[in-house]
PDB file of C-alpha atoms in Angstrom:
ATOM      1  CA  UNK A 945       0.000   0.000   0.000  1.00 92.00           C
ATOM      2  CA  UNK A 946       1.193   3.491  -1.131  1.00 97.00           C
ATOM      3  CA  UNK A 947       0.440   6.480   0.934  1.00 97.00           C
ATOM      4  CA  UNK A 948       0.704  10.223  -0.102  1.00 98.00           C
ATOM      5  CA  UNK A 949       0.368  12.954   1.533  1.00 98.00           C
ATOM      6  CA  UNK A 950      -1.236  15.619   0.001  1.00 98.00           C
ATOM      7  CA  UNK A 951      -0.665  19.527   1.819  1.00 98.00           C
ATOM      8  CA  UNK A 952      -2.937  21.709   0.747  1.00 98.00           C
ATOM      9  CA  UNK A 953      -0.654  25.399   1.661  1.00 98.00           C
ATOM     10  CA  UNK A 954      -4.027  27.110   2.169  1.00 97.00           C
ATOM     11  CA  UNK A 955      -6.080  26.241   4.839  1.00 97.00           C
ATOM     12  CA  UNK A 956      -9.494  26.290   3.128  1.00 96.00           C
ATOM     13  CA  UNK A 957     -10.816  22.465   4.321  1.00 96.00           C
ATOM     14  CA  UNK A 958     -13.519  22.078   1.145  1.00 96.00           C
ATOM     15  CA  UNK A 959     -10.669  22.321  -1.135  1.00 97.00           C
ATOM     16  CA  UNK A 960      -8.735  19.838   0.987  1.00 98.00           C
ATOM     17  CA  UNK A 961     -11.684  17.598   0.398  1.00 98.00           C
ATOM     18  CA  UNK A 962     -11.496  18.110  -2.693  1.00 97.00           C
ATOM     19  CA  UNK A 963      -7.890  17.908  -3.630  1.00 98.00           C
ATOM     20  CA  UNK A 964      -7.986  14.343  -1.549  1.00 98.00           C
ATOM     21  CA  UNK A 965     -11.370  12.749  -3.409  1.00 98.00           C
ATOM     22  CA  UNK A 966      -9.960  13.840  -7.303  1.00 98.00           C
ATOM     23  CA  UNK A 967      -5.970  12.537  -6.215  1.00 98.00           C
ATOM     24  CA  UNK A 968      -7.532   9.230  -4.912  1.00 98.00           C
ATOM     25  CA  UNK A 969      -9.943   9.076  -8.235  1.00 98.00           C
ATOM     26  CA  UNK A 970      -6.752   9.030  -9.884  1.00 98.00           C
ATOM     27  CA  UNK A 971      -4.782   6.625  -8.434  1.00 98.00           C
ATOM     28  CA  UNK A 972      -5.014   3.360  -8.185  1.00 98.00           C
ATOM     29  CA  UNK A 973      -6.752   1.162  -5.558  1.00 97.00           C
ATOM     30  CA  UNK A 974      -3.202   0.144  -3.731  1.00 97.00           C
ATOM     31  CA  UNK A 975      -3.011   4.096  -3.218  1.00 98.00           C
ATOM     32  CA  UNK A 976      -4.074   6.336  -0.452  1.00 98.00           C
ATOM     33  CA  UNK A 977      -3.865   9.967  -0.869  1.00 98.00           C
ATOM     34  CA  UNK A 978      -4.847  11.678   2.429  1.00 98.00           C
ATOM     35  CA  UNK A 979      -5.066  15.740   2.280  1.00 98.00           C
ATOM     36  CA  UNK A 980      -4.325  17.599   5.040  1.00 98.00           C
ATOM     37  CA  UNK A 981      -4.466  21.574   5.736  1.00 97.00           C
ATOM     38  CA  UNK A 982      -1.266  23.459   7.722  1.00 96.00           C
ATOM     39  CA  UNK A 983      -2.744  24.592  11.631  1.00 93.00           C
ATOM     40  CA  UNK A 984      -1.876  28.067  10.552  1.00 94.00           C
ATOM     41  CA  UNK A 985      -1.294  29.883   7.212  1.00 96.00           C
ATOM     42  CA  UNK A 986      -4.050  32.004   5.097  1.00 97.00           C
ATOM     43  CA  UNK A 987      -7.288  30.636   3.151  1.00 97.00           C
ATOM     44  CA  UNK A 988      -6.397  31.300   0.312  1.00 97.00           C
ATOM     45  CA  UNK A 989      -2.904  32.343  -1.459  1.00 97.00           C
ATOM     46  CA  UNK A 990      -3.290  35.229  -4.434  1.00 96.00           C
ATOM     47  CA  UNK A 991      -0.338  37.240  -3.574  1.00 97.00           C
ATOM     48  CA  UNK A 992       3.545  36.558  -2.614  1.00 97.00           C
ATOM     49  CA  UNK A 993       2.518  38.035   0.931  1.00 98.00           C
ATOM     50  CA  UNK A 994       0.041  34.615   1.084  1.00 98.00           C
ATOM     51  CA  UNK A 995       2.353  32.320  -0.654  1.00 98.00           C
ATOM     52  CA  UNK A 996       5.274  33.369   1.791  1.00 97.00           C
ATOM     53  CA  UNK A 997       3.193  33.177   4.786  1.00 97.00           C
ATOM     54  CA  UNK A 998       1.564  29.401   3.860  1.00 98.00           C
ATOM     55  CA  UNK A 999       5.356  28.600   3.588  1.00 97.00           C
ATOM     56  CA  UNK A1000       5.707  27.019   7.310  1.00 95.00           C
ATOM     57  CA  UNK A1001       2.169  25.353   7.543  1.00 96.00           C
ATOM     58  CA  UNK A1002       3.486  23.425   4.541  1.00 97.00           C
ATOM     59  CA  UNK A1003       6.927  22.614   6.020  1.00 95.00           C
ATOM     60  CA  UNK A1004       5.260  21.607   9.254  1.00 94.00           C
ATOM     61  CA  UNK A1005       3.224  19.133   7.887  1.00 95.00           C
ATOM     62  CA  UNK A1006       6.287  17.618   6.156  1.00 96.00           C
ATOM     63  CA  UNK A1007       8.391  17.577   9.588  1.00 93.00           C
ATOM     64  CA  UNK A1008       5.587  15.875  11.479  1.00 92.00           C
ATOM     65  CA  UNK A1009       4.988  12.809   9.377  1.00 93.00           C
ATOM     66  CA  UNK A1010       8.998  12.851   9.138  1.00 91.00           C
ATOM     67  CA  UNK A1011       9.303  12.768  12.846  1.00 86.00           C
ATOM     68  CA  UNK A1012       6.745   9.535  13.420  1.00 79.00           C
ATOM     69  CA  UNK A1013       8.733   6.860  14.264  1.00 64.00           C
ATOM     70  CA  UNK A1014       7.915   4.917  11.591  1.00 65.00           C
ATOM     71  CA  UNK A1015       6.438   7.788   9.251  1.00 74.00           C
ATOM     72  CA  UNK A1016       3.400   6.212   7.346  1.00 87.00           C
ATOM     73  CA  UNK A1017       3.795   8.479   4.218  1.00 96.00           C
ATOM     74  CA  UNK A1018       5.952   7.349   1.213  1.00 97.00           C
ATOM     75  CA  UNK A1019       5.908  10.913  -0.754  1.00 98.00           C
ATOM     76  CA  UNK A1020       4.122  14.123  -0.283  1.00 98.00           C
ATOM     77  CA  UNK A1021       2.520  17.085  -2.683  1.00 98.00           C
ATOM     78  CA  UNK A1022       2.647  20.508  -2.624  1.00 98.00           C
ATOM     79  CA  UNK A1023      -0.999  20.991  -3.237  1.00 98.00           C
ATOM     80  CA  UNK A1024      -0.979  24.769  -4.562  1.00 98.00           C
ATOM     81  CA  UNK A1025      -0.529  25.513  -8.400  1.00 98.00           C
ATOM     82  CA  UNK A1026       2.725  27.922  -7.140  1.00 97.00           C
ATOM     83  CA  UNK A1027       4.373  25.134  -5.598  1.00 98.00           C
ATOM     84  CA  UNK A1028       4.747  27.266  -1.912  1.00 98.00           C
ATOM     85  CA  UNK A1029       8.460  26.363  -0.654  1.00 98.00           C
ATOM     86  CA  UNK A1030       8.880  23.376  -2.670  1.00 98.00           C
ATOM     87  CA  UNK A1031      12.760  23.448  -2.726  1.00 98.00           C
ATOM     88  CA  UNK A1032      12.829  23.703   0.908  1.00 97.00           C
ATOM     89  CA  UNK A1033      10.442  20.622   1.319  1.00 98.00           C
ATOM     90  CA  UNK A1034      12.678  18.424  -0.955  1.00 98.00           C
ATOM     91  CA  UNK A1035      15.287  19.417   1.823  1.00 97.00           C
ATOM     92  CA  UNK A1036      13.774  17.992   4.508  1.00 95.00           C
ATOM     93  CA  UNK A1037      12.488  14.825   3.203  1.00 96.00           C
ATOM     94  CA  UNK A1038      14.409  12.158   1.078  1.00 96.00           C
ATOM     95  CA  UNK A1039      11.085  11.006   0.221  1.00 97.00           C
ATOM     96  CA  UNK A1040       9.843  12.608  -3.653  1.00 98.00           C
ATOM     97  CA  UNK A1041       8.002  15.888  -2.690  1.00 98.00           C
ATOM     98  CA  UNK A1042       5.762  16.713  -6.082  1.00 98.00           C
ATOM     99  CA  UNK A1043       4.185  20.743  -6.769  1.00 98.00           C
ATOM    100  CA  UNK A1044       0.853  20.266  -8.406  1.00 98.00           C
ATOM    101  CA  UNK A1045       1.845  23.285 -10.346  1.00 98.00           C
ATOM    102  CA  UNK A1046       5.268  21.513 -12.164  1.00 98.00           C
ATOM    103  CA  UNK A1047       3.004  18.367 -12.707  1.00 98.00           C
ATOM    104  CA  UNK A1048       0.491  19.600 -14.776  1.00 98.00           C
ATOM    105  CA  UNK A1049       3.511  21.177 -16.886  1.00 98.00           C
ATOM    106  CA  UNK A1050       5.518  18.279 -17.108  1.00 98.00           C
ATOM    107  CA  UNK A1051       2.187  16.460 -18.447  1.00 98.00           C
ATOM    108  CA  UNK A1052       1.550  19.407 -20.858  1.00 98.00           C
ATOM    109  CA  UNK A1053       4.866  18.971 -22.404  1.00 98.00           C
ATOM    110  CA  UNK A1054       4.402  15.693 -23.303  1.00 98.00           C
ATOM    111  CA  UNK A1055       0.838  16.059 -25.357  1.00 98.00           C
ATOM    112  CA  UNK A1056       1.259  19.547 -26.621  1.00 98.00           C
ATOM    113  CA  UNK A1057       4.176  21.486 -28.634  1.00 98.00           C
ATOM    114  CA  UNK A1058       3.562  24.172 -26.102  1.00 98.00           C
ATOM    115  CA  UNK A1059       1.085  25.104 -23.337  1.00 98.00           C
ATOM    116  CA  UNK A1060      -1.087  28.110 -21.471  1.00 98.00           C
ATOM    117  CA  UNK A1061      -1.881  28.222 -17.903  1.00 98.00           C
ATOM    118  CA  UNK A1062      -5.847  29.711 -16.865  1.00 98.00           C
ATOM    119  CA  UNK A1063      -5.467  30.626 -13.223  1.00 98.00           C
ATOM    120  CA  UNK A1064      -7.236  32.904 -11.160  1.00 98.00           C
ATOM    121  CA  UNK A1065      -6.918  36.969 -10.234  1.00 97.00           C
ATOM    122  CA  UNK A1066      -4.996  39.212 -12.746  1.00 97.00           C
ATOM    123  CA  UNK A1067      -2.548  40.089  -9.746  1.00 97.00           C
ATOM    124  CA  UNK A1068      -1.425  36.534  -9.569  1.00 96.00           C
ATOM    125  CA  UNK A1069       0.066  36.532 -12.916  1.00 97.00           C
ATOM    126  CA  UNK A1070       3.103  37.305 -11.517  1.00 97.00           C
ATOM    127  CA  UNK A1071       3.176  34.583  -9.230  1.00 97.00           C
ATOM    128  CA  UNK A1072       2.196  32.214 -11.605  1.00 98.00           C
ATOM    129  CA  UNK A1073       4.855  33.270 -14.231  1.00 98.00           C
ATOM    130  CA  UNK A1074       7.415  32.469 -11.834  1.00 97.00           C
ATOM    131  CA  UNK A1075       6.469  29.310 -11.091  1.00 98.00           C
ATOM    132  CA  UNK A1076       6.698  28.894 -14.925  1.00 98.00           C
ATOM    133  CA  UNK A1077      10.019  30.004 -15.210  1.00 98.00           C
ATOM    134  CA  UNK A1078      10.947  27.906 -12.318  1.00 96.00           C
ATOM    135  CA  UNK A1079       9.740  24.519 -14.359  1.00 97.00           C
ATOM    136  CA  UNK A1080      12.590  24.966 -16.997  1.00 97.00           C
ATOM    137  CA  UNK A1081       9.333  24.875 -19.071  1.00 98.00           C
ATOM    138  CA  UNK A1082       8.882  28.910 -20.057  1.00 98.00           C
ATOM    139  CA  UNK A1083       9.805  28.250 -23.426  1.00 98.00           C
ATOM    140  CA  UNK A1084       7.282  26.106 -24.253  1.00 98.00           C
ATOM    141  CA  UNK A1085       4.111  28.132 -22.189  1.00 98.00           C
ATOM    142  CA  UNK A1086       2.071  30.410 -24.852  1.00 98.00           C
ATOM    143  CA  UNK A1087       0.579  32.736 -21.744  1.00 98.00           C
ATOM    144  CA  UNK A1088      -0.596  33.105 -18.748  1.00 98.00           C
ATOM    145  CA  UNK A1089      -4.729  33.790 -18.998  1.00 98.00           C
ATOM    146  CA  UNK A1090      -6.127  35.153 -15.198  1.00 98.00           C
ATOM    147  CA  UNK A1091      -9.927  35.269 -14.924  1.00 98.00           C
ATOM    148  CA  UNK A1092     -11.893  37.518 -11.499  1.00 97.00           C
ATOM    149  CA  UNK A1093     -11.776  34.577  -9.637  1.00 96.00           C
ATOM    150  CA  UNK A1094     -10.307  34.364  -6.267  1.00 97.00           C
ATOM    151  CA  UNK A1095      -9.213  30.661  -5.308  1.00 97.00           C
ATOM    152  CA  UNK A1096     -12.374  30.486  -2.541  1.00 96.00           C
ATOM    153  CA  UNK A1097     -14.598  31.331  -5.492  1.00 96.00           C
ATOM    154  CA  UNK A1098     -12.783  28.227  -7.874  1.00 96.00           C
ATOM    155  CA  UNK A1099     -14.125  25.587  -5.232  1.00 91.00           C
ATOM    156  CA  UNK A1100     -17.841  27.082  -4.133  1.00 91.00           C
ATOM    157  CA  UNK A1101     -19.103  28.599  -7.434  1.00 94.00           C
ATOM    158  CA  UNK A1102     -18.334  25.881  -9.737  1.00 96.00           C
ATOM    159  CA  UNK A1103     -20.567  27.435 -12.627  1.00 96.00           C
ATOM    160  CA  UNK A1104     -19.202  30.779 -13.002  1.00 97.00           C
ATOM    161  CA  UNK A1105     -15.771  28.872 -12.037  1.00 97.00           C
ATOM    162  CA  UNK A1106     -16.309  26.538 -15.494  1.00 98.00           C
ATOM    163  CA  UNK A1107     -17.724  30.154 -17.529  1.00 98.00           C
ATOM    164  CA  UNK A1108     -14.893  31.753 -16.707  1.00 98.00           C
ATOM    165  CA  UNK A1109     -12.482  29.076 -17.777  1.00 98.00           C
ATOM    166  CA  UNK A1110     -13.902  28.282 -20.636  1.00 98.00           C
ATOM    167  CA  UNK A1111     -13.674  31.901 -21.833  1.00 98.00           C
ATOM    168  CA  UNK A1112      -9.560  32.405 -20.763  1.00 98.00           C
ATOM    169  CA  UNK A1113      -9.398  28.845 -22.517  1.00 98.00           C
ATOM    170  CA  UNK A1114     -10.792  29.787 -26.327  1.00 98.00           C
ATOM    171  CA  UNK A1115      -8.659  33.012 -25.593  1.00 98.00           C
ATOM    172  CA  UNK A1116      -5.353  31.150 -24.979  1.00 98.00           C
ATOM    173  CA  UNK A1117      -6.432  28.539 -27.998  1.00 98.00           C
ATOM    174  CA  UNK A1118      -7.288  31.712 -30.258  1.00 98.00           C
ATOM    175  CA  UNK A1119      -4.899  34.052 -29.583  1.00 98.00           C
ATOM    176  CA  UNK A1120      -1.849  32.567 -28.259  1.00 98.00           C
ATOM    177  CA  UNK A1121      -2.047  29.101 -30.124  1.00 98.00           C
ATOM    178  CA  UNK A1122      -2.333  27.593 -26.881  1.00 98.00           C
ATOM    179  CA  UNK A1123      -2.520  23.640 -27.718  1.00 98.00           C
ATOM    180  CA  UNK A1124      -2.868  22.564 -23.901  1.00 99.00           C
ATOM    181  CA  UNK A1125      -4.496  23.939 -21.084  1.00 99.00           C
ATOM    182  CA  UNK A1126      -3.149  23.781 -17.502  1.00 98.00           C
ATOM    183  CA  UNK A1127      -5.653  24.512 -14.872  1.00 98.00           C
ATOM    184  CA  UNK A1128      -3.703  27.310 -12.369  1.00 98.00           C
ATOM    185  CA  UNK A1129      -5.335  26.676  -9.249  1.00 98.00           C
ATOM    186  CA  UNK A1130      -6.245  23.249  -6.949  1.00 97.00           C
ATOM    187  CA  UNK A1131     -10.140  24.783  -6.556  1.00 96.00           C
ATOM    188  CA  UNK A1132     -10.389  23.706  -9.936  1.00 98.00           C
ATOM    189  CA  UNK A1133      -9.775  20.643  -9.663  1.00 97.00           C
ATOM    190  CA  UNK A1134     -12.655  17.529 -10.812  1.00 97.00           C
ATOM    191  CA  UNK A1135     -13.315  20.282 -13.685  1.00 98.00           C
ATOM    192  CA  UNK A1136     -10.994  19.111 -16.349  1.00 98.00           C
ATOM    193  CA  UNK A1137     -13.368  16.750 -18.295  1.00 98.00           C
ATOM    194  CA  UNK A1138     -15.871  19.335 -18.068  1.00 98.00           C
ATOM    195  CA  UNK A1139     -13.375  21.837 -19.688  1.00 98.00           C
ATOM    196  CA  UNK A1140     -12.712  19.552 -22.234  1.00 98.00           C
ATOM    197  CA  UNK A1141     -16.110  18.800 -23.733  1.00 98.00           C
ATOM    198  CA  UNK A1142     -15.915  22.515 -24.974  1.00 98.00           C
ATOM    199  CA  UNK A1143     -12.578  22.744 -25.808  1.00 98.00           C
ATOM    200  CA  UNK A1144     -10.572  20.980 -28.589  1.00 98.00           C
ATOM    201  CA  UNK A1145      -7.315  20.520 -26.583  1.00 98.00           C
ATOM    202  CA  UNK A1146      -6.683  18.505 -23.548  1.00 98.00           C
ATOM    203  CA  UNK A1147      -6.853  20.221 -19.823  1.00 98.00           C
ATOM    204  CA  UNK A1148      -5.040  19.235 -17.007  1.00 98.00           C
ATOM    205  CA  UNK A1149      -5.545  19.012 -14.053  1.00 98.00           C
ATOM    206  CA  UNK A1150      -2.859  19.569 -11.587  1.00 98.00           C
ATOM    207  CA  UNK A1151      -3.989  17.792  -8.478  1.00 98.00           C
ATOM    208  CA  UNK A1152      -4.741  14.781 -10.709  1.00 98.00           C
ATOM    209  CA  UNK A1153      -1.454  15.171 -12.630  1.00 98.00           C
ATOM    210  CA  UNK A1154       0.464  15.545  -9.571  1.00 98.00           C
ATOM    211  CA  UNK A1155      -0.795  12.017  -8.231  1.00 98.00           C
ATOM    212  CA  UNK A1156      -0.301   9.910 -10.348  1.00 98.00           C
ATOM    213  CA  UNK A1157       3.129  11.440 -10.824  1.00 98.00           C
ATOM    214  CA  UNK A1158       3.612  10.946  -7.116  1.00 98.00           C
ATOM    215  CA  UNK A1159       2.470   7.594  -7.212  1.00 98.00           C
ATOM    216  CA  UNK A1160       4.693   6.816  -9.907  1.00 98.00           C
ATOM    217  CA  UNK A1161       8.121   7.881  -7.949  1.00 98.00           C
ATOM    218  CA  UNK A1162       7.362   5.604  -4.995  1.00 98.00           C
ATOM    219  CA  UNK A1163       6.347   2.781  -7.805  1.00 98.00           C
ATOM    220  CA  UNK A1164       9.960   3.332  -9.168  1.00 98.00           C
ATOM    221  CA  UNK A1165      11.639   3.200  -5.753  1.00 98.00           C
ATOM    222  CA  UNK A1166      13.096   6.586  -6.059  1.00 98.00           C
ATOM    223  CA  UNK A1167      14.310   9.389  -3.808  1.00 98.00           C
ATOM    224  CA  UNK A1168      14.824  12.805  -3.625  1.00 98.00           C
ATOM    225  CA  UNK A1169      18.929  13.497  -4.142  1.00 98.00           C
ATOM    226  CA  UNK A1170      20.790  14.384  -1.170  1.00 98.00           C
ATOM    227  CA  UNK A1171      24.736  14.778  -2.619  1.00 98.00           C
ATOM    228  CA  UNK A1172      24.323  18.373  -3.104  1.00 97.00           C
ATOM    229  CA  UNK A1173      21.355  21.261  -3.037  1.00 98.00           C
ATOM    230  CA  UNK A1174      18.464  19.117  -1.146  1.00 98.00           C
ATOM    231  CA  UNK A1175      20.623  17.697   1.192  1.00 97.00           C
ATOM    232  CA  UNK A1176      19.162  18.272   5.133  1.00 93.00           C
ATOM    233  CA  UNK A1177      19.934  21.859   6.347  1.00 92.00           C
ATOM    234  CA  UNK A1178      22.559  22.478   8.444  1.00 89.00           C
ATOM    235  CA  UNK A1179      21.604  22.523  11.947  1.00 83.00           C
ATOM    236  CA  UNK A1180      21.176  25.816  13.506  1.00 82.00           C
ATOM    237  CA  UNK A1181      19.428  28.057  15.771  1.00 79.00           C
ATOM    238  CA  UNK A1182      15.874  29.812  14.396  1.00 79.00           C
ATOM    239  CA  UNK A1183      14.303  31.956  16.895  1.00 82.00           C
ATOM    240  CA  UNK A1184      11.147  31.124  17.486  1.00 76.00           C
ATOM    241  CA  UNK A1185      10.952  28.287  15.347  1.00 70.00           C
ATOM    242  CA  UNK A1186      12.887  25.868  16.785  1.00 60.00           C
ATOM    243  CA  UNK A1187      10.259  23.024  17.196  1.00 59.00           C
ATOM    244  CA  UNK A1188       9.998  23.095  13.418  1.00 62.00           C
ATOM    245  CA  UNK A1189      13.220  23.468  12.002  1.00 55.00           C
ATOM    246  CA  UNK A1190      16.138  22.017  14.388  1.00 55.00           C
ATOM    247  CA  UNK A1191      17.658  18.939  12.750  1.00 53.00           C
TER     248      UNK A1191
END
């Protein structure tokens, strides 16, 4: 039996739910996704301000599972299309720590010449062109398309959620030659097949991309590398945060 971990950086539970029931429709039966939300960190991340403060929910989560004595996860995911802290998770873990955001790109690269991303609030553009650029994959994504929704509004309004995708969708297909479409945000996940009745490319979507990834890694027996960059952080004194980050 695989288990995974899935964090969800925000700490919104319906789209914990949610990320945990489309990962474990996914997988396969010998697989056990269970999503979890940090104790502390905002509802929703938009902004770098939220993405830098969901950073030690995230890395919390991580550390406690690593800590059991026998630890009953074999991999985690970063459950936020930006990937919150993901270099520092692979740190602290040797198990494989996935970003739901690099999944759905990696997948998108192997069914399309090139890809667009539909995400939520025009101010998160920014945010979501880094994590672009921090794939290795910015060559190959057409644009960026932001709708007016905020990620609380992706998981409880799932018909002007679908609208508005749709629209950013024949946008990115029209005028950026978009051949696949990468949903930017884990609300919107369970919407893909939806998406793609209307649309003549595939969708992805990242929770569902970064599972079976996931799942995948642990199949293959592999780890995270520990010779050089991810190796454990040197041990050292944090104020105030010692219970989460003394090694």
């Amino acid at each position: 039996m695989i288990k995974i971990k899935a964090i969800n950086p925000n700490t919104t539970e319906e789209m914990t739910q949610n990320i945990q029931e489309v990962a474990n429709k996914y997988t396969s039966p010998e697989t056990d996704v269970v999503g979890v939300s940090p104790d502390h960190g905002p509802e929703s991340i938009e902004s770098y301000y939220d993405d830098y403060l969901s950073i030690p929910g995230v890395l919390e989560e991580i550390l406690k599972s690593e800590r059991e004595e026998d630890s009953a996860y074999d991999a985690y995911i970063n459950a936020c299309w930006g990937d919150p802290g993901i270099n520092a998770c692979r740190e602290i873990t040797s198990k494989p720590v996935v970003g739901i955001g690099e999944a759905s790109m990696y997948i998108a690269n192997m069914l399309g010449a090139n890809f667009s991303v539909v995400t939520v609030l025009p101010r998160a553009r920014n945010l979501t062109e880094g994590t672009v650029k921090k794939s290795g994959l910015e060559d190959k994504c057409q644009s960026v398309r932001c709708t007016d929704l905020t990620v609380v509004e992706t998981e409880h309004d799932r018909e002007a959620t679908v609208s508005a995708l749709l629209e950013a969708s024949k946008d990115a297909i029209r005028e950026d030659n978009a051949e696949v479409i990468c949903l930017g945000c884990a609300g919107m996940g369970g919407l893909d097949r939806e998406l793609e009745a209307e649309l003549p490319v595939p969708v992805i979507d990242s929770t569902a991309a970064a599972s079976v990834l996931t799942e995948s890694l642990v199949r293959l027996g592999k780890t995270t590398s520990k010779v050089m960059t991810y190796k454990q952080p040197e041990s050292k004194r944090i104020e105030g945060y010692e219970q989460l980050y003394q090694f």
